[in-house]
Amino acid sequence: MQSFRLDSPRMLAVDISGDAVRASTGSMVAYTGQVQFKNAGMGGGDGFMAGIKRRATGESLPLMTCSGSGTVWFAKDAMDVILVELQGDTLKAESEQLLALSDKLTTDVAFSGIRGMSSGQGLFTTSVTGYGTVALLSAGGPPIALEVTPQFPLVVDKDAFIASRGQLNQTVVTDVSWRNLIGESSGEAFSLRFDGQGVVYIQPEER
């Protein structure tokens, strides 16, 4: 089994004992004990078909598997870390915001909508499902958890989005009006709208 804890807001420690944890490649900063590290493969540890799907959609998930017995410390680009406990439910997250996850959790590519009528490009995220712990990254400071209810849908900037969980319907909102006010009207602008019941995690700094 493994135990996740935060030694500081930006440092994750995982105690490993006879089990494994998957973490973002290159995020290990220190370890003690007898711990082995290996590449989780192009499927992020979820098999060949998962790798094919990720390659086709462009939603890459470079992970390494850490196994054995000991303690491993993880950090990435001095970003803040938040721990999310899954109890058989699903978390949808940007792949670059995933720092580590329990090895028994399964990942997949989740279709989130069409990026725009002109490009026709798909928008994808990574889904994490099962029982275990997920460590997420937040740039620019601690992440913020915003509640979504049927009475109060939520619209967030795509570059501030970290993850979402709950019974949520995600759609794409194309609206350049607010970007015009700050001189960012070039290119194709869109935001993410969430309806239903759940929680959306955002970071205070855009990607």
mmCIF file of C-alpha atoms in Angstrom:
data_model
loop_
_atom_site.group_PDB
_atom_site.id
_atom_site.type_symbol
_atom_site.label_atom_id
_atom_site.label_comp_id
_atom_site.label_asym_id
_atom_site.label_seq_id
_atom_site.Cartn_x
_atom_site.Cartn_y
_atom_site.Cartn_z
ATOM 1 C CA MET A 1 0.000 0.000 0.000
ATOM 2 C CA GLN A 2 1.026 3.626 -0.233
ATOM 3 C CA SER A 3 0.343 6.744 1.806
ATOM 4 C CA PHE A 4 0.251 10.226 0.278
ATOM 5 C CA ARG A 5 1.041 13.322 2.355
ATOM 6 C CA LEU A 6 2.196 16.901 1.804
ATOM 7 C CA ASP A 7 5.506 17.743 3.485
ATOM 8 C CA SER A 8 4.985 21.315 2.259
ATOM 9 C CA PRO A 9 2.469 23.010 -0.063
ATOM 10 C CA ARG A 10 4.793 22.205 -2.999
ATOM 11 C CA MET A 11 6.261 18.870 -1.939
ATOM 12 C CA LEU A 12 4.484 15.503 -2.073
ATOM 13 C CA ALA A 13 5.771 12.541 -0.077
ATOM 14 C CA VAL A 14 4.555 9.002 -0.768
ATOM 15 C CA ASP A 15 5.335 6.084 1.542
ATOM 16 C CA ILE A 16 5.492 2.885 -0.515
ATOM 17 C CA SER A 17 5.292 -0.588 0.993
ATOM 18 C CA GLY A 18 4.936 -3.509 -1.397
ATOM 19 C CA ASP A 19 2.808 -1.532 -3.842
ATOM 20 C CA ALA A 20 3.390 1.058 -6.545
ATOM 21 C CA VAL A 21 2.602 4.644 -7.357
ATOM 22 C CA ARG A 22 2.625 6.346 -10.749
ATOM 23 C CA ALA A 23 4.067 9.843 -11.001
ATOM 24 C CA SER A 24 4.909 12.424 -13.641
ATOM 25 C CA THR A 25 8.172 11.511 -15.337
ATOM 26 C CA GLY A 26 11.056 13.479 -13.867
ATOM 27 C CA SER A 27 9.138 14.677 -10.801
ATOM 28 C CA MET A 28 11.113 12.614 -8.244
ATOM 29 C CA VAL A 29 13.352 14.882 -6.161
ATOM 30 C CA ALA A 30 14.481 12.420 -3.444
ATOM 31 C CA TYR A 31 13.836 8.946 -2.044
ATOM 32 C CA THR A 32 14.859 6.584 0.742
ATOM 33 C CA GLY A 33 14.696 2.798 0.911
ATOM 34 C CA GLN A 34 14.610 0.214 -1.859
ATOM 35 C CA VAL A 35 12.568 1.880 -4.589
ATOM 36 C CA GLN A 36 12.640 0.996 -8.281
ATOM 37 C CA PHE A 37 11.647 3.374 -11.080
ATOM 38 C CA LYS A 38 10.558 2.447 -14.595
ATOM 39 C CA ASN A 39 8.782 4.082 -17.500
ATOM 40 C CA ALA A 40 5.026 3.421 -17.348
ATOM 41 C CA GLY A 41 4.840 3.317 -21.149
ATOM 42 C CA MET A 42 2.998 5.449 -23.670
ATOM 43 C CA GLY A 43 -0.329 4.422 -22.114
ATOM 44 C CA GLY A 44 0.638 5.827 -18.734
ATOM 45 C CA GLY A 45 0.548 2.332 -17.249
ATOM 46 C CA ASP A 46 -2.913 1.425 -18.541
ATOM 47 C CA GLY A 47 -1.866 -0.748 -21.458
ATOM 48 C CA PHE A 48 -1.115 -0.645 -25.163
ATOM 49 C CA MET A 49 -4.596 0.391 -26.304
ATOM 50 C CA ALA A 50 -4.569 3.319 -23.881
ATOM 51 C CA GLY A 51 -1.298 4.403 -25.455
ATOM 52 C CA ILE A 52 -2.764 4.212 -28.971
ATOM 53 C CA LYS A 53 -5.724 6.330 -27.886
ATOM 54 C CA ARG A 54 -3.468 8.925 -26.268
ATOM 55 C CA ARG A 55 -1.268 9.150 -29.333
ATOM 56 C CA ALA A 56 -4.315 9.585 -31.592
ATOM 57 C CA THR A 57 -5.825 12.357 -29.451
ATOM 58 C CA GLY A 58 -2.605 14.111 -28.469
ATOM 59 C CA GLU A 59 -3.454 13.793 -24.744
ATOM 60 C CA SER A 60 -0.051 12.506 -23.614
ATOM 61 C CA LEU A 61 0.510 11.225 -20.079
ATOM 62 C CA PRO A 62 4.233 10.639 -19.419
ATOM 63 C CA LEU A 63 4.351 8.663 -16.161
ATOM 64 C CA MET A 64 6.889 6.551 -14.310
ATOM 65 C CA THR A 65 6.054 3.662 -11.956
ATOM 66 C CA CYS A 66 7.699 3.703 -8.537
ATOM 67 C CA SER A 67 7.625 0.405 -6.627
ATOM 68 C CA GLY A 68 9.329 -1.329 -3.733
ATOM 69 C CA SER A 69 9.637 -0.116 -0.160
ATOM 70 C CA GLY A 70 10.550 3.374 0.989
ATOM 71 C CA THR A 71 9.551 7.016 0.741
ATOM 72 C CA VAL A 72 9.641 9.109 -2.435
ATOM 73 C CA TRP A 73 9.341 12.886 -2.629
ATOM 74 C CA PHE A 74 7.842 14.517 -5.725
ATOM 75 C CA ALA A 75 7.679 18.140 -6.931
ATOM 76 C CA LYS A 76 7.398 19.912 -10.271
ATOM 77 C CA ASP A 77 8.264 23.487 -11.265
ATOM 78 C CA ALA A 78 7.611 24.722 -7.688
ATOM 79 C CA MET A 79 3.856 24.304 -8.238
ATOM 80 C CA ASP A 80 1.423 23.812 -5.380
ATOM 81 C CA VAL A 81 0.026 20.324 -4.787
ATOM 82 C CA ILE A 82 -3.489 19.262 -3.793
ATOM 83 C CA LEU A 83 -4.578 15.746 -2.823
ATOM 84 C CA VAL A 84 -7.924 14.370 -4.017
ATOM 85 C CA GLU A 85 -9.337 11.110 -2.646
ATOM 86 C CA LEU A 86 -11.430 9.081 -5.090
ATOM 87 C CA GLN A 87 -14.032 6.664 -3.732
ATOM 88 C CA GLY A 88 -15.004 4.838 -6.894
ATOM 89 C CA ASP A 89 -15.831 8.061 -8.741
ATOM 90 C CA THR A 90 -14.099 9.780 -11.661
ATOM 91 C CA LEU A 91 -11.852 12.827 -11.798
ATOM 92 C CA LYS A 92 -11.278 14.570 -15.136
ATOM 93 C CA ALA A 93 -7.998 16.491 -15.254
ATOM 94 C CA GLU A 94 -5.551 18.126 -17.604
ATOM 95 C CA SER A 95 -2.746 15.581 -18.033
ATOM 96 C CA GLU A 96 -0.019 18.144 -17.293
ATOM 97 C CA GLN A 97 -1.696 18.872 -13.928
ATOM 98 C CA LEU A 98 -1.288 15.265 -12.721
ATOM 99 C CA LEU A 99 1.675 14.830 -10.378
ATOM 100 C CA ALA A 100 1.008 11.341 -8.995
ATOM 101 C CA LEU A 101 -1.729 8.761 -8.513
ATOM 102 C CA SER A 102 -2.287 5.446 -6.776
ATOM 103 C CA ASP A 103 -1.343 2.613 -9.102
ATOM 104 C CA LYS A 104 -4.732 0.897 -8.706
ATOM 105 C CA LEU A 105 -6.495 3.871 -10.282
ATOM 106 C CA THR A 106 -7.199 3.627 -14.015
ATOM 107 C CA THR A 107 -6.796 6.424 -16.526
ATOM 108 C CA ASP A 108 -8.413 7.049 -19.889
ATOM 109 C CA VAL A 109 -8.913 9.818 -22.430
ATOM 110 C CA ALA A 110 -12.155 11.758 -21.977
ATOM 111 C CA PHE A 111 -13.730 13.709 -24.838
ATOM 112 C CA SER A 112 -14.729 17.175 -23.637
ATOM 113 C CA GLY A 113 -16.232 18.792 -26.719
ATOM 114 C CA ILE A 114 -15.375 20.479 -29.976
ATOM 115 C CA ARG A 115 -12.842 23.262 -29.744
ATOM 116 C CA GLY A 116 -14.436 25.362 -32.447
ATOM 117 C CA MET A 117 -16.599 25.254 -35.523
ATOM 118 C CA SER A 118 -13.795 26.591 -37.684
ATOM 119 C CA SER A 119 -11.095 24.154 -36.601
ATOM 120 C CA GLY A 120 -13.216 21.121 -35.750
ATOM 121 C CA GLN A 121 -10.463 20.105 -33.344
ATOM 122 C CA GLY A 122 -11.404 17.873 -30.420
ATOM 123 C CA LEU A 123 -10.820 18.865 -26.816
ATOM 124 C CA PHE A 124 -9.669 16.050 -24.531
ATOM 125 C CA THR A 125 -8.803 15.551 -20.872
ATOM 126 C CA THR A 126 -7.583 12.608 -18.811
ATOM 127 C CA SER A 127 -10.071 10.721 -16.643
ATOM 128 C CA VAL A 128 -8.952 8.970 -13.454
ATOM 129 C CA THR A 129 -11.314 6.388 -11.946
ATOM 130 C CA GLY A 130 -11.361 4.053 -8.949
ATOM 131 C CA TYR A 131 -10.314 4.051 -5.309
ATOM 132 C CA GLY A 132 -7.154 5.909 -4.340
ATOM 133 C CA THR A 133 -5.356 9.227 -4.155
ATOM 134 C CA VAL A 134 -4.583 11.714 -6.933
ATOM 135 C CA ALA A 135 -2.050 14.530 -6.514
ATOM 136 C CA LEU A 136 -2.792 17.540 -8.707
ATOM 137 C CA LEU A 137 -0.589 20.522 -9.566
ATOM 138 C CA SER A 138 -1.549 24.204 -9.434
ATOM 139 C CA ALA A 139 0.514 27.026 -10.952
ATOM 140 C CA GLY A 140 0.737 30.455 -9.348
ATOM 141 C CA GLY A 141 -0.471 29.458 -5.894
ATOM 142 C CA PRO A 142 -2.883 27.129 -4.100
ATOM 143 C CA PRO A 143 -5.750 25.782 -6.225
ATOM 144 C CA ILE A 144 -9.331 26.896 -5.699
ATOM 145 C CA ALA A 145 -12.253 24.457 -5.536
ATOM 146 C CA LEU A 146 -15.459 25.965 -6.941
ATOM 147 C CA GLU A 147 -18.810 24.292 -6.370
ATOM 148 C CA VAL A 148 -21.216 23.803 -9.261
ATOM 149 C CA THR A 149 -24.952 23.359 -8.659
ATOM 150 C CA PRO A 150 -27.907 23.081 -11.037
ATOM 151 C CA GLN A 151 -28.850 26.646 -10.089
ATOM 152 C CA PHE A 152 -25.333 28.031 -10.559
ATOM 153 C CA PRO A 153 -23.401 26.726 -13.590
ATOM 154 C CA LEU A 154 -19.755 27.716 -13.854
ATOM 155 C CA VAL A 155 -17.669 29.085 -16.742
ATOM 156 C CA VAL A 156 -13.868 28.957 -16.440
ATOM 157 C CA ASP A 157 -10.994 29.906 -18.690
ATOM 158 C CA LYS A 158 -9.520 26.778 -20.284
ATOM 159 C CA ASP A 159 -5.986 27.735 -19.215
ATOM 160 C CA ALA A 160 -6.995 28.025 -15.546
ATOM 161 C CA PHE A 161 -8.784 24.657 -15.461
ATOM 162 C CA ILE A 162 -7.115 21.867 -13.468
ATOM 163 C CA ALA A 163 -9.749 19.194 -12.912
ATOM 164 C CA SER A 164 -13.410 18.446 -12.209
ATOM 165 C CA ARG A 165 -15.378 15.744 -10.402
ATOM 166 C CA GLY A 166 -19.030 14.971 -9.829
ATOM 167 C CA GLN A 167 -22.095 14.769 -12.040
ATOM 168 C CA LEU A 168 -21.045 17.511 -14.420
ATOM 169 C CA ASN A 169 -21.766 18.201 -18.077
ATOM 170 C CA GLN A 170 -18.875 20.049 -19.717
ATOM 171 C CA THR A 171 -19.407 22.130 -22.857
ATOM 172 C CA VAL A 172 -17.374 24.656 -24.798
ATOM 173 C CA VAL A 173 -18.399 28.307 -24.820
ATOM 174 C CA THR A 174 -16.994 30.455 -27.613
ATOM 175 C CA ASP A 175 -16.965 34.053 -26.427
ATOM 176 C CA VAL A 176 -14.260 36.541 -27.406
ATOM 177 C CA SER A 177 -15.932 39.605 -25.871
ATOM 178 C CA TRP A 178 -14.000 39.542 -22.589
ATOM 179 C CA ARG A 179 -10.701 38.914 -24.385
ATOM 180 C CA ASN A 180 -11.286 41.975 -26.526
ATOM 181 C CA LEU A 181 -11.190 44.067 -23.359
ATOM 182 C CA ILE A 182 -7.650 42.949 -22.519
ATOM 183 C CA GLY A 183 -6.210 42.792 -26.012
ATOM 184 C CA GLU A 184 -6.289 38.998 -26.449
ATOM 185 C CA SER A 185 -8.796 38.784 -29.271
ATOM 186 C CA SER A 186 -6.403 37.197 -31.759
ATOM 187 C CA GLY A 187 -6.909 33.511 -32.453
ATOM 188 C CA GLU A 188 -9.814 31.363 -31.382
ATOM 189 C CA ALA A 189 -11.058 32.001 -27.836
ATOM 190 C CA PHE A 190 -13.209 29.635 -25.840
ATOM 191 C CA SER A 191 -14.061 28.818 -22.249
ATOM 192 C CA LEU A 192 -15.364 25.734 -20.457
ATOM 193 C CA ARG A 193 -18.886 25.651 -19.013
ATOM 194 C CA PHE A 194 -19.915 23.175 -16.319
ATOM 195 C CA ASP A 195 -23.543 22.321 -15.541
ATOM 196 C CA GLY A 196 -24.848 19.910 -12.926
ATOM 197 C CA GLN A 197 -23.543 19.038 -9.458
ATOM 198 C CA GLY A 198 -19.868 18.821 -8.586
ATOM 199 C CA VAL A 199 -16.579 20.609 -8.009
ATOM 200 C CA VAL A 200 -14.184 22.297 -10.442
ATOM 201 C CA TYR A 201 -10.553 22.962 -9.466
ATOM 202 C CA ILE A 202 -8.816 25.999 -10.973
ATOM 203 C CA GLN A 203 -5.367 27.529 -10.602
ATOM 204 C CA PRO A 204 -4.570 31.242 -10.114
ATOM 205 C CA GLU A 205 -2.134 31.307 -13.049
ATOM 206 C CA GLU A 206 -2.972 30.485 -16.653
ATOM 207 C CA ARG A 207 -0.977 27.904 -18.597
#
